[in-house]
Structure formats: structure tokens, C-alpha cells
Coordinates of C-alpha atoms and ligand atoms in Angstrom, one line a residue:
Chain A
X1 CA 61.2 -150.6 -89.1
X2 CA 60.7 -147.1 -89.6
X3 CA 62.1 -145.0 -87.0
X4 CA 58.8 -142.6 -87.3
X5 CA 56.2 -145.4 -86.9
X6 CA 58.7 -147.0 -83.8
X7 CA 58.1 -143.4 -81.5
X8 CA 54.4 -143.3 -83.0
X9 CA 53.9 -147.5 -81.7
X10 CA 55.8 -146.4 -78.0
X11 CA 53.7 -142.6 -77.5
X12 CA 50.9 -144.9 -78.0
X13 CA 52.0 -147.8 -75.7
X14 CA 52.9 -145.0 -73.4
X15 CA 49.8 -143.0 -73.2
X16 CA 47.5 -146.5 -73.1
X17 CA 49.4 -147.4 -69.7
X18 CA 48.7 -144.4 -68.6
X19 CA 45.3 -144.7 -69.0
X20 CA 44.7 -147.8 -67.6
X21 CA 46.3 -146.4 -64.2
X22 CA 44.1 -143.6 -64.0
X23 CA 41.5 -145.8 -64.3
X24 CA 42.4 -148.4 -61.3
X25 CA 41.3 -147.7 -58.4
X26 CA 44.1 -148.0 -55.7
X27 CA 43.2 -150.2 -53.0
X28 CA 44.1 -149.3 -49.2
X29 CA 43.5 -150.4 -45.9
X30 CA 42.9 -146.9 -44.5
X31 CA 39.2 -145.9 -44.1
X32 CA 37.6 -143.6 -46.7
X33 CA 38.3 -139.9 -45.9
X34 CA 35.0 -138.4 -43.6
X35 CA 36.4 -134.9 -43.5
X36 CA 33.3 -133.2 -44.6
X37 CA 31.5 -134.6 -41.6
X38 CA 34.0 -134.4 -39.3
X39 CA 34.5 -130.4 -39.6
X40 CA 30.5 -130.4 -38.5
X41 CA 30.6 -132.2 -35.3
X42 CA 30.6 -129.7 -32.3
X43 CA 34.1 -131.3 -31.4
X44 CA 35.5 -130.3 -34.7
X45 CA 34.2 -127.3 -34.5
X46 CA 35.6 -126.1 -31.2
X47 CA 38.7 -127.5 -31.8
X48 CA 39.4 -125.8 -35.1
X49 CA 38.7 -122.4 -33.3
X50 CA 40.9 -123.5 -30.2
X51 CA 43.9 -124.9 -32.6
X52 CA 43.6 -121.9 -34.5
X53 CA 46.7 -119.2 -33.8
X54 CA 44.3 -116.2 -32.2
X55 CA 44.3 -119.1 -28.9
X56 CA 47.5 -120.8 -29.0
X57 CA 49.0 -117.7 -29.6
X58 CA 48.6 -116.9 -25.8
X59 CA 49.0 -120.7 -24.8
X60 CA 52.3 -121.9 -25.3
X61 CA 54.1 -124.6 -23.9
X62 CA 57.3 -122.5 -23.0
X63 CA 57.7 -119.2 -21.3
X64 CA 57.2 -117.1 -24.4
X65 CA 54.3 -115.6 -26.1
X66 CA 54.0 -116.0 -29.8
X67 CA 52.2 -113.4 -31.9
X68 CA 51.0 -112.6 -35.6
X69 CA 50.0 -115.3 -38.0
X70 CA 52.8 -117.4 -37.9
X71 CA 52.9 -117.1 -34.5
X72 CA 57.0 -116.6 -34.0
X73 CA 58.1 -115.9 -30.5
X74 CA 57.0 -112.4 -29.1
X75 CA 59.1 -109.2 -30.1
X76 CA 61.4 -107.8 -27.5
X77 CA 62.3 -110.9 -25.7
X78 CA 59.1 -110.6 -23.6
X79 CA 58.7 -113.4 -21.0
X80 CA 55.8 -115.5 -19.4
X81 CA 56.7 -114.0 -15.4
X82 CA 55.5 -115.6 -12.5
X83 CA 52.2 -114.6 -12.5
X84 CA 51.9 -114.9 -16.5
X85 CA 51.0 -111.2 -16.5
X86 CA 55.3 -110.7 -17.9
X87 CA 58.5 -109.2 -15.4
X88 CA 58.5 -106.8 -13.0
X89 CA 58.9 -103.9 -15.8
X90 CA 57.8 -105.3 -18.8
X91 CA 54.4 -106.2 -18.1
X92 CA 51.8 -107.5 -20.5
X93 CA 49.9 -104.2 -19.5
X94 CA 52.6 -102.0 -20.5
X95 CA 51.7 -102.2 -24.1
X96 CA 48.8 -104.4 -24.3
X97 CA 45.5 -102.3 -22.9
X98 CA 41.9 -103.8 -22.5
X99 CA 40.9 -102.7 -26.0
X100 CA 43.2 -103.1 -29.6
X101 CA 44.6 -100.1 -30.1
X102 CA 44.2 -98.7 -33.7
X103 CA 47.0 -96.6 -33.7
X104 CA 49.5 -98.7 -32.8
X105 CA 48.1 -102.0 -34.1
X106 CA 48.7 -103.2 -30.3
X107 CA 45.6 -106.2 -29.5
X108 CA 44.3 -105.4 -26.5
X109 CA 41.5 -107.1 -23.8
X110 CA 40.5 -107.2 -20.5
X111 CA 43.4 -109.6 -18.4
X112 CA 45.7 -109.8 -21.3
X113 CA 47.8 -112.2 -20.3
X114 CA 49.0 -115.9 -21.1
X115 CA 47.0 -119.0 -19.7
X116 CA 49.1 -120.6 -16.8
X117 CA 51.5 -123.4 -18.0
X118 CA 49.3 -125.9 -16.8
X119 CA 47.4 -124.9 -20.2
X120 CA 50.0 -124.9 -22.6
X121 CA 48.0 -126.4 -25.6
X122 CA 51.4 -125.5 -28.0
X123 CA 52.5 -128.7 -29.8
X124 CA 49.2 -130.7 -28.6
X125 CA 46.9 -132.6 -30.2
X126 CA 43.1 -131.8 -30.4
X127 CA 42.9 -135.1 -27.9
X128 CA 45.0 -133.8 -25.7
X129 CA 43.9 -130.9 -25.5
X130 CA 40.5 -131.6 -24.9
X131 CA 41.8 -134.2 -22.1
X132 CA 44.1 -131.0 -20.6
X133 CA 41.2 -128.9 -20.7
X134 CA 39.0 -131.1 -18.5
X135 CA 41.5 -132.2 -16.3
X136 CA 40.7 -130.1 -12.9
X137 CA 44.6 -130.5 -12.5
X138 CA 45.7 -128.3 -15.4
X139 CA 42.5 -126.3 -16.1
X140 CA 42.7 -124.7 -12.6
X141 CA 40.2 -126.4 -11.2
X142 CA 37.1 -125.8 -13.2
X143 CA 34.2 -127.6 -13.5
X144 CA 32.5 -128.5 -17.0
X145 CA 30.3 -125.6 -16.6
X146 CA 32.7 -123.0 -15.5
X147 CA 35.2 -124.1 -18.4
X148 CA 32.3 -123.6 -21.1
X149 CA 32.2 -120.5 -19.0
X150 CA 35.3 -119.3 -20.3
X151 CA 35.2 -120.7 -23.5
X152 CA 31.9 -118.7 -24.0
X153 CA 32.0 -115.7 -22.4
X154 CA 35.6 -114.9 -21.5
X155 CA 36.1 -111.3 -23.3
X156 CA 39.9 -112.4 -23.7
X157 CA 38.6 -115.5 -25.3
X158 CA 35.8 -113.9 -27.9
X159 CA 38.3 -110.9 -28.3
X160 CA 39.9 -113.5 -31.2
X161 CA 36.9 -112.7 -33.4
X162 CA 37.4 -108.9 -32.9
X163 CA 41.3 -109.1 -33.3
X164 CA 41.6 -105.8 -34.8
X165 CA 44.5 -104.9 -37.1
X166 CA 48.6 -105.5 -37.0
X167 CA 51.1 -102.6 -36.6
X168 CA 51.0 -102.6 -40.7
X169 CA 47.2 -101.8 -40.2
X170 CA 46.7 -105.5 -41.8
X171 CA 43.7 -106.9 -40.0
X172 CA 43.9 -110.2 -38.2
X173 CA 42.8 -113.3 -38.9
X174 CA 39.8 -114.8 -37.3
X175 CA 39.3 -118.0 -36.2
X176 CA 37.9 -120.4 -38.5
X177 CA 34.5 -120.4 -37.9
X178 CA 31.8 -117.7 -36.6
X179 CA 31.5 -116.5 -32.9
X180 CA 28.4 -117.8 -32.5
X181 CA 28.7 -121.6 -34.1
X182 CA 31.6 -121.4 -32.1
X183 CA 29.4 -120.7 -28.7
X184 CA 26.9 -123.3 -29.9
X185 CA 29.0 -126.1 -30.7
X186 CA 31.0 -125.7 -27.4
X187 CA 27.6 -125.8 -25.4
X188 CA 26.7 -129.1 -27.5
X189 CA 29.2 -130.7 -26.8
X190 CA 29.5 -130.1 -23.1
X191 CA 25.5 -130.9 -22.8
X192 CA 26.4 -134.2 -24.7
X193 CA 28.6 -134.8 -22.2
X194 CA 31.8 -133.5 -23.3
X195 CA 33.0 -136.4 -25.1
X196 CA 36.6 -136.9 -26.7
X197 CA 36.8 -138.8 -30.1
X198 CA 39.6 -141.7 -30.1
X199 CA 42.1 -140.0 -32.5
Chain B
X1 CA 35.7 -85.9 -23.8
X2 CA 36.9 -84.9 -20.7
X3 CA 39.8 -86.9 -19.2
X4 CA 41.1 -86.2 -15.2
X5 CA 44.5 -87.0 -14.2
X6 CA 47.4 -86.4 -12.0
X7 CA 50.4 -85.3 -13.9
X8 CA 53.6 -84.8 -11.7
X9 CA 51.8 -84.3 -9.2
X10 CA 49.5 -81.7 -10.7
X11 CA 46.0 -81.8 -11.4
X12 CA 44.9 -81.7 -15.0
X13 CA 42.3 -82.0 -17.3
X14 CA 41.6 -82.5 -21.0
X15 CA 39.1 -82.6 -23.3
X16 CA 40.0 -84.7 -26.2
X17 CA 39.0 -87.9 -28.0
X18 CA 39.3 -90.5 -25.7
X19 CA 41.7 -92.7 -28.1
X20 CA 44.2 -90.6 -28.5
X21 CA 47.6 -91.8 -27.5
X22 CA 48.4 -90.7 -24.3
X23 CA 52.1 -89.6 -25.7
X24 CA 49.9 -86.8 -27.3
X25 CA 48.4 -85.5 -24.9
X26 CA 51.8 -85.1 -22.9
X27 CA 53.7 -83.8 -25.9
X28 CA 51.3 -81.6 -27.8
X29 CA 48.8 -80.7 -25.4
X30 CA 50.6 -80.5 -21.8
X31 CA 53.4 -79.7 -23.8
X32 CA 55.8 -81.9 -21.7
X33 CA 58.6 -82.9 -24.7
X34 CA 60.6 -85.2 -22.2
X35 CA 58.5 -88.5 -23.4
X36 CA 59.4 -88.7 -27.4
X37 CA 58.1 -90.0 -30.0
X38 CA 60.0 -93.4 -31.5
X39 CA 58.1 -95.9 -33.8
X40 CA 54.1 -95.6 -32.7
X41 CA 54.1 -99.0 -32.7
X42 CA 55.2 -99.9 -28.7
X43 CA 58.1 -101.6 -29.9
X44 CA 61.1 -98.7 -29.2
X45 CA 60.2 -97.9 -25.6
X46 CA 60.9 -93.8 -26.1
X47 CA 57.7 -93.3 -24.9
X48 CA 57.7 -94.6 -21.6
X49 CA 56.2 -92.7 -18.7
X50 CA 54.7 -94.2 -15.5
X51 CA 51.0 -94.7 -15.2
X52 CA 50.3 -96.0 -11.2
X53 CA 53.9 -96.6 -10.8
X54 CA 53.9 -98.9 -13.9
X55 CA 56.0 -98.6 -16.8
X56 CA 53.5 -98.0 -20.1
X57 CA 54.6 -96.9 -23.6
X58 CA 52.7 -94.1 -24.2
X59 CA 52.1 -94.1 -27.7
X60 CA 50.0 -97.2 -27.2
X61 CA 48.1 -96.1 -24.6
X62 CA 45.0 -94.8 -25.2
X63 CA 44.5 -91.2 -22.7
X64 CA 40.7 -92.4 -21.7
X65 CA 42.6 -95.5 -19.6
X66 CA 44.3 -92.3 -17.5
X67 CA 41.2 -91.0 -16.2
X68 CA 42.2 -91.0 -12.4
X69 CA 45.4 -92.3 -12.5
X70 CA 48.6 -91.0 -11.5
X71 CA 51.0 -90.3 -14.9
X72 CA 54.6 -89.8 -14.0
X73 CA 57.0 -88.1 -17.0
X74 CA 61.1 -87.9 -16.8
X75 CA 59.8 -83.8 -16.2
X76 CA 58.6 -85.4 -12.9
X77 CA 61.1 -88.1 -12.2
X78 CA 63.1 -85.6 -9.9
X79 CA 64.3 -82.1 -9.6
X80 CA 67.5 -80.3 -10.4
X81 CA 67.9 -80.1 -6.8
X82 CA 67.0 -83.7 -5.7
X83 CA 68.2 -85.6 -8.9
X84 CA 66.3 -89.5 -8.8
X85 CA 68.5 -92.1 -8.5
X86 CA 68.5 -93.0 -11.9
X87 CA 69.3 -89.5 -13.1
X88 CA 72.4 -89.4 -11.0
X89 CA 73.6 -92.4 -12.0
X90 CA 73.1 -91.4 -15.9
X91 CA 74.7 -88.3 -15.3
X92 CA 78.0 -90.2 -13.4
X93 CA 78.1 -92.5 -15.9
X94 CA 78.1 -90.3 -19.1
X95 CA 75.4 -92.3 -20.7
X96 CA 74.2 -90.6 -23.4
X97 CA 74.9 -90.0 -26.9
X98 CA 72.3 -88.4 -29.2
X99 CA 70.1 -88.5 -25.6
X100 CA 66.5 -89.7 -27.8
X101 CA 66.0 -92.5 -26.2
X102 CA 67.2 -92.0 -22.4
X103 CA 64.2 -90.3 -21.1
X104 CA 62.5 -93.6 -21.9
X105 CA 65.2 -96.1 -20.7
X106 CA 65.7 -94.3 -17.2
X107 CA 61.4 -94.6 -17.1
X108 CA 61.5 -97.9 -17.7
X109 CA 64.8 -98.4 -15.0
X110 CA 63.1 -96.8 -12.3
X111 CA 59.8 -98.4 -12.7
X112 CA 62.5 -101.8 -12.8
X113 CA 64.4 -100.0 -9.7
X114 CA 60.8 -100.2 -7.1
X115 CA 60.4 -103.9 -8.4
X116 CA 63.7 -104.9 -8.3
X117 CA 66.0 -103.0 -6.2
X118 CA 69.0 -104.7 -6.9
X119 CA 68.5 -105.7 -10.7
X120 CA 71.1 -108.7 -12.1
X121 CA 72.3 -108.7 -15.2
X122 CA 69.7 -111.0 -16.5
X123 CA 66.7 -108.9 -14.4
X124 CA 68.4 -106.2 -16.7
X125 CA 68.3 -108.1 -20.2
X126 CA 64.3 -109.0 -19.4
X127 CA 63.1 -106.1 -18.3
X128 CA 64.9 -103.5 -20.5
X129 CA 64.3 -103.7 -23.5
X130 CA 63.9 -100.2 -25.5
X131 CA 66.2 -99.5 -28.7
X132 CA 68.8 -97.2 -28.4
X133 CA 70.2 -96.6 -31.9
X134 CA 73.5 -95.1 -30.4
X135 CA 73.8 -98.4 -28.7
X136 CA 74.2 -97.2 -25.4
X137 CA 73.3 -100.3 -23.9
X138 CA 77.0 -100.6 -22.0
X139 CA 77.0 -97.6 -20.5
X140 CA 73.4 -97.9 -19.4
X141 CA 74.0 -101.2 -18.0
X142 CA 76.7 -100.2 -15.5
X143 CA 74.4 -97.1 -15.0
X144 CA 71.4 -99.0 -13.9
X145 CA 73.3 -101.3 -11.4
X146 CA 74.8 -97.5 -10.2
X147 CA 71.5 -96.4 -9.9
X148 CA 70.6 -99.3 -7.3
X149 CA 73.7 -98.6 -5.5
X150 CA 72.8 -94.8 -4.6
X151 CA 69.5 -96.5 -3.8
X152 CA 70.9 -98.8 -1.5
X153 CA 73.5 -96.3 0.1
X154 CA 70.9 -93.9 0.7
X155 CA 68.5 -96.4 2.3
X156 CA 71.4 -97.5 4.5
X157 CA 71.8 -93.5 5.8
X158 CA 67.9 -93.4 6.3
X159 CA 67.5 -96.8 8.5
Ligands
LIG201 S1 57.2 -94.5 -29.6 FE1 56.1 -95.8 -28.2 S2 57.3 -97.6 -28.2 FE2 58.2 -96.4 -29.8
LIG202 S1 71.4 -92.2 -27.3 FE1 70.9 -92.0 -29.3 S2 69.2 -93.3 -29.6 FE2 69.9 -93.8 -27.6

């Protein structure tokens, strides 16, 4: 046979299989994808703020803040300190005032400071940290209500959507969806009864 | 706007925007050049001053947070006749090389020193952590645990 025709016959072959897989639709067990929904619930929607770095940033699960959008270990070796607030002379407060500060690219808010290690939310899932959140144990001993209380209206908790700019004057991200969806789907979902999807 | 403070131990009063760093105001308009100027960004420490009795780097502090407090600069640390503590010790130890970056180290020590009299090692490593490009760091080491010895002896003579 003519070596010409041979490739021509097998390209052929070739792109036909090809085809054919395209075309097949590939069976699983897994359900279909929801995601679309699921990014509307009020759940989703709290928890894609309070996964988000501008939170865990300031919630880790060791003794070290992290910072900036990657959220690597805090600068300067700084340290948790017994009362979260840093050490004796390295305290949050000695760079970290109650506003950002614009020259220095410093973020700043009232009672900056990291969440007791009884929140650490680092390295959880949005399950578990709902559960941690509701558990009077770790949450400090808050009620529903006073916990939407400080999801809502804590200024260190809404400073993350005024997060002002890095020390390159770069602005920082925001948390993935506005303030105010934010406050509304955390108040539906507590007046639904603060339910926590089997993940 | 106008901004009250103690400085040293001196009354003062400015009238400037309210967000200006506070290491300004010391340096250009108080004209106290102890506190210096480093990176801007509160990540050198050269800055350092006292605000209350707490260490605060300066060029991240905005001057309306002063407004009643008490702002302590290495000019007020001590005097040439009753040297602080930490200044002694600096001076016995030879700390110094190019001298840029002390004024803000022996801040940041004695703010340490009324915490934690009698500093470890490891109280040292967390606590102090300015740059020194000289890389004084051994010399201030054994300097600050001198510090808290003078501290010490002359608590002993007081009690
Ligand atoms: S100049 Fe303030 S920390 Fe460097
Ligand atoms: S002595 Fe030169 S920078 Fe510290």
C-alpha cells in the first residue's frame, strides 16, 4: 500500500476515535455539580467570607499571626502572648493602631488582636468551623445572638472590607462577597436556626 | 488640628494634620533627632519611643492617637547625670557601631526592662526584634541582661 494513503487511513482512524469520546458521556456515581446554588445559600455565603484570608489571617491554629494574601507567618517573629494582644514589648498595639495607617501600609482596628486559640479556624473545614463557632466551649461562651453580634457588628470583623493598602501601597483584598450580603446572610442563617450542612 | 501631649515630661502642643506620623512631629517639628527614621514601614524598630510606657514605632503611629498621652524619647530616657539603666549598660558594654539603630533598641529594652525585669534569652529573641544592620545583636544581648542587673543591684540598695 502506499505509504501516503497508510498515515491518511490512521489520521482518519485517529481523529474518528476521538470524536466518538468527546461525544460519550462519562458516567459516575458522584452527584451532578450544584455549585452555583450552593455559593447562594446564606451558609455559603458566610463561610466564603469567614474562610477567606482577611479572617483566618488573625485566626490561626498556632501561636503566630499570618498576614498578606498568602497569608505566610507574621514578619518579625511576632507571637500570639498570653492574652493574644503579643509579648510584653512587642505588642499588637505597638504597630497596629485602631485605624490602617496609609503611610506605613500598617492595617489597623479597634482591639487588634488574634481570636483566642479556642477559635483557631486555620486548617478547618467550613463544618467545623461553623460547629467551633457555636460551641459555647470555644466561642467564649456566646450565645447565637451575641455571635451574630460579632460577626455583624464587630469593627475588627467589618474592618476586612475596609482593609486599606499593603506597605507597597497595593490595596488588599476584600472578602468575597459585599459587606452587606455578608450581614444579611449571617442573620438568615441564624433566624433559620443556624443550621450546618452535612459536608 | 491641635494635638496635646506630654513630651519628657514637658507639656506640648501642635497643630498639624492629625495623621501624620508621630516620628514627624518628634523629628521635624519638636526637633528631637534621637528617634530616626528607618524603613516607614514599622518593620526596623528605629523609631521606637514610649507612648504610656509602651513600646510604639513611631513612624506608624498616627500623632492624633497622642492626644493626652505621655510620649517618652531616648532625649528623655535619662540624663547625663542619672544615665537609665539601659544607657549604662550600652555604654559598659561598647554596643554601638554606626549608633542608627540603638536609640530604638534601648526603647524597645526598657519598655521590655518594666515587663520583664529579668529578660531570658528567649524573652530577649521575642521581644526584640529591630534590625541593626551593623549586627550588633551580641553585644546588645549581653547588654540588655546588664541592664537588668544594675536594675536589680540598685533595687537591692533601695529595699
Ligand atoms: S522607621 Fe519605624 S519601624 Fe522602621
Ligand atoms: S549600629 Fe549600625 S545599624 Fe545598628
Amino acid at each position: 500500500m502506499n505509504v501516503k494513503l497508510l498515515y491518511l487511513l490512521l489520521t482518519a482512524l485517529f481523529v474518528g476515535i476521538c470524536w466518538v469520546f468527546a461525544n460519550t458521556e462519562i458516567k459516575t456515581d458522584s452527584p451532578p455539580l450544584v455549585q452555583r446554588e450552593m455559593e447562594d445559600t446564606p451558609f455559603d455565603k458566610m463561610m466564603a467570607v469567614l474562610t477567606h484570608k482577611r479572617c483566618i489571617n488573625c485566626h490561626p491554629s498556632d501561636n503566630y499571626p499570618r498576614q498578606g494574601e498568602d497569608s505566610h507567618v507574621h514578619n518579625f517573629g511576632v507571637r500570639r502572648g498570653e492574652d493574644n494582644h503579643g509579648v510584653a514589648a512587642l505588642r499588637c498595639e505597638s504597630c497596629h493602631q485602631h485605624e490602617n495607617n496609609n503611610f506605613s501600609g500598617v492595617p489597623g482596628a479597634p482591639e487588634w488582636s488574634l481570636a483566642p486559640k479556642s477559635m483557631a479556624w486555620q486548617g478547618l473545614t467550613r463544618v467545623e468551623i461553623a460547629k467551633s463557632m457555636l460551641n459555647p466551649e470555644n466561642n467564649g461562651g456566646r450565645t447565637l445572638e451575641e455571635t451574630v453580634h460579632h460577626l455583624t457588628e464587630h469593627e475588627l470583623v467589618l474592618w476586612a472590607w475596609e482593609p486599606g493598602i499593603d506597605a507597597n501601597g497595593n490595596p488588599r483584598e476584600k472578602p468575597p462577597v459585599p459587606k452587606d450580603e455578608y450581614i444579611k446572610a449571617v442573620k438568615a442563617w441564624a433566624a433559620a436556626g443556624a443550621k450546618i450542612p452535612n459536608e | 488640628m491641635k494635638i496635646a501631649f506630654n513630651i519628657n515630661g514637658q507639656p506640648q502642643e501642635v497643630d498639624v494634620d492629625g495623621n501624620t506620623p508621630l516620628l514627624w512631629v518628634v523629628r521635624d517639628m519638636l526637633n528631637l533627632k534621637g528617634t530616626k527614621f528607618g524603613c516607614g514601614k514599622a518593620a526596623c524598630g528605629a523609631c521606637t519611643l514610649h507612648v504610656d510606657g509602651e513600646a510604639i514605632r513611631s513612624c506608624s503611629y498616627a500623632v492624633k492617637f497622642a492626644e493626652g498621652k505621655n510620649i517618652t524619647t531616648i532625649e528623655g530616657l535619662g540624663t547625663a547625670e542619672k544615665l537609665h539603666p539601659v544607657q549604662q549598660a550600652w555604654m559598659e558594654e561598647v554596643v554601638p557601631q554606626c549608633g542608627y539603630c540603638q536609640p530604638g533598641f534601648m526603647m524597645a529594652t526598657a519598655a521590655l526592662l518594666e515587663k520583664v525585669p529579668n529578660p531570658t534569652d528567649e524573652d530577649i529573641d521575642n521581644n526584640i526584634v529591630n534590625v541593626c544592620r551593623c549586627a550588633t545583636y551580641y553585644r546588645m544581648r549581653k547588654a540588655i541582661h546588664r541592664a537588668a542587673e544594675i536594675n536589680r543591684s540598685a533595687n537591692s540598695i533601695t529595699q
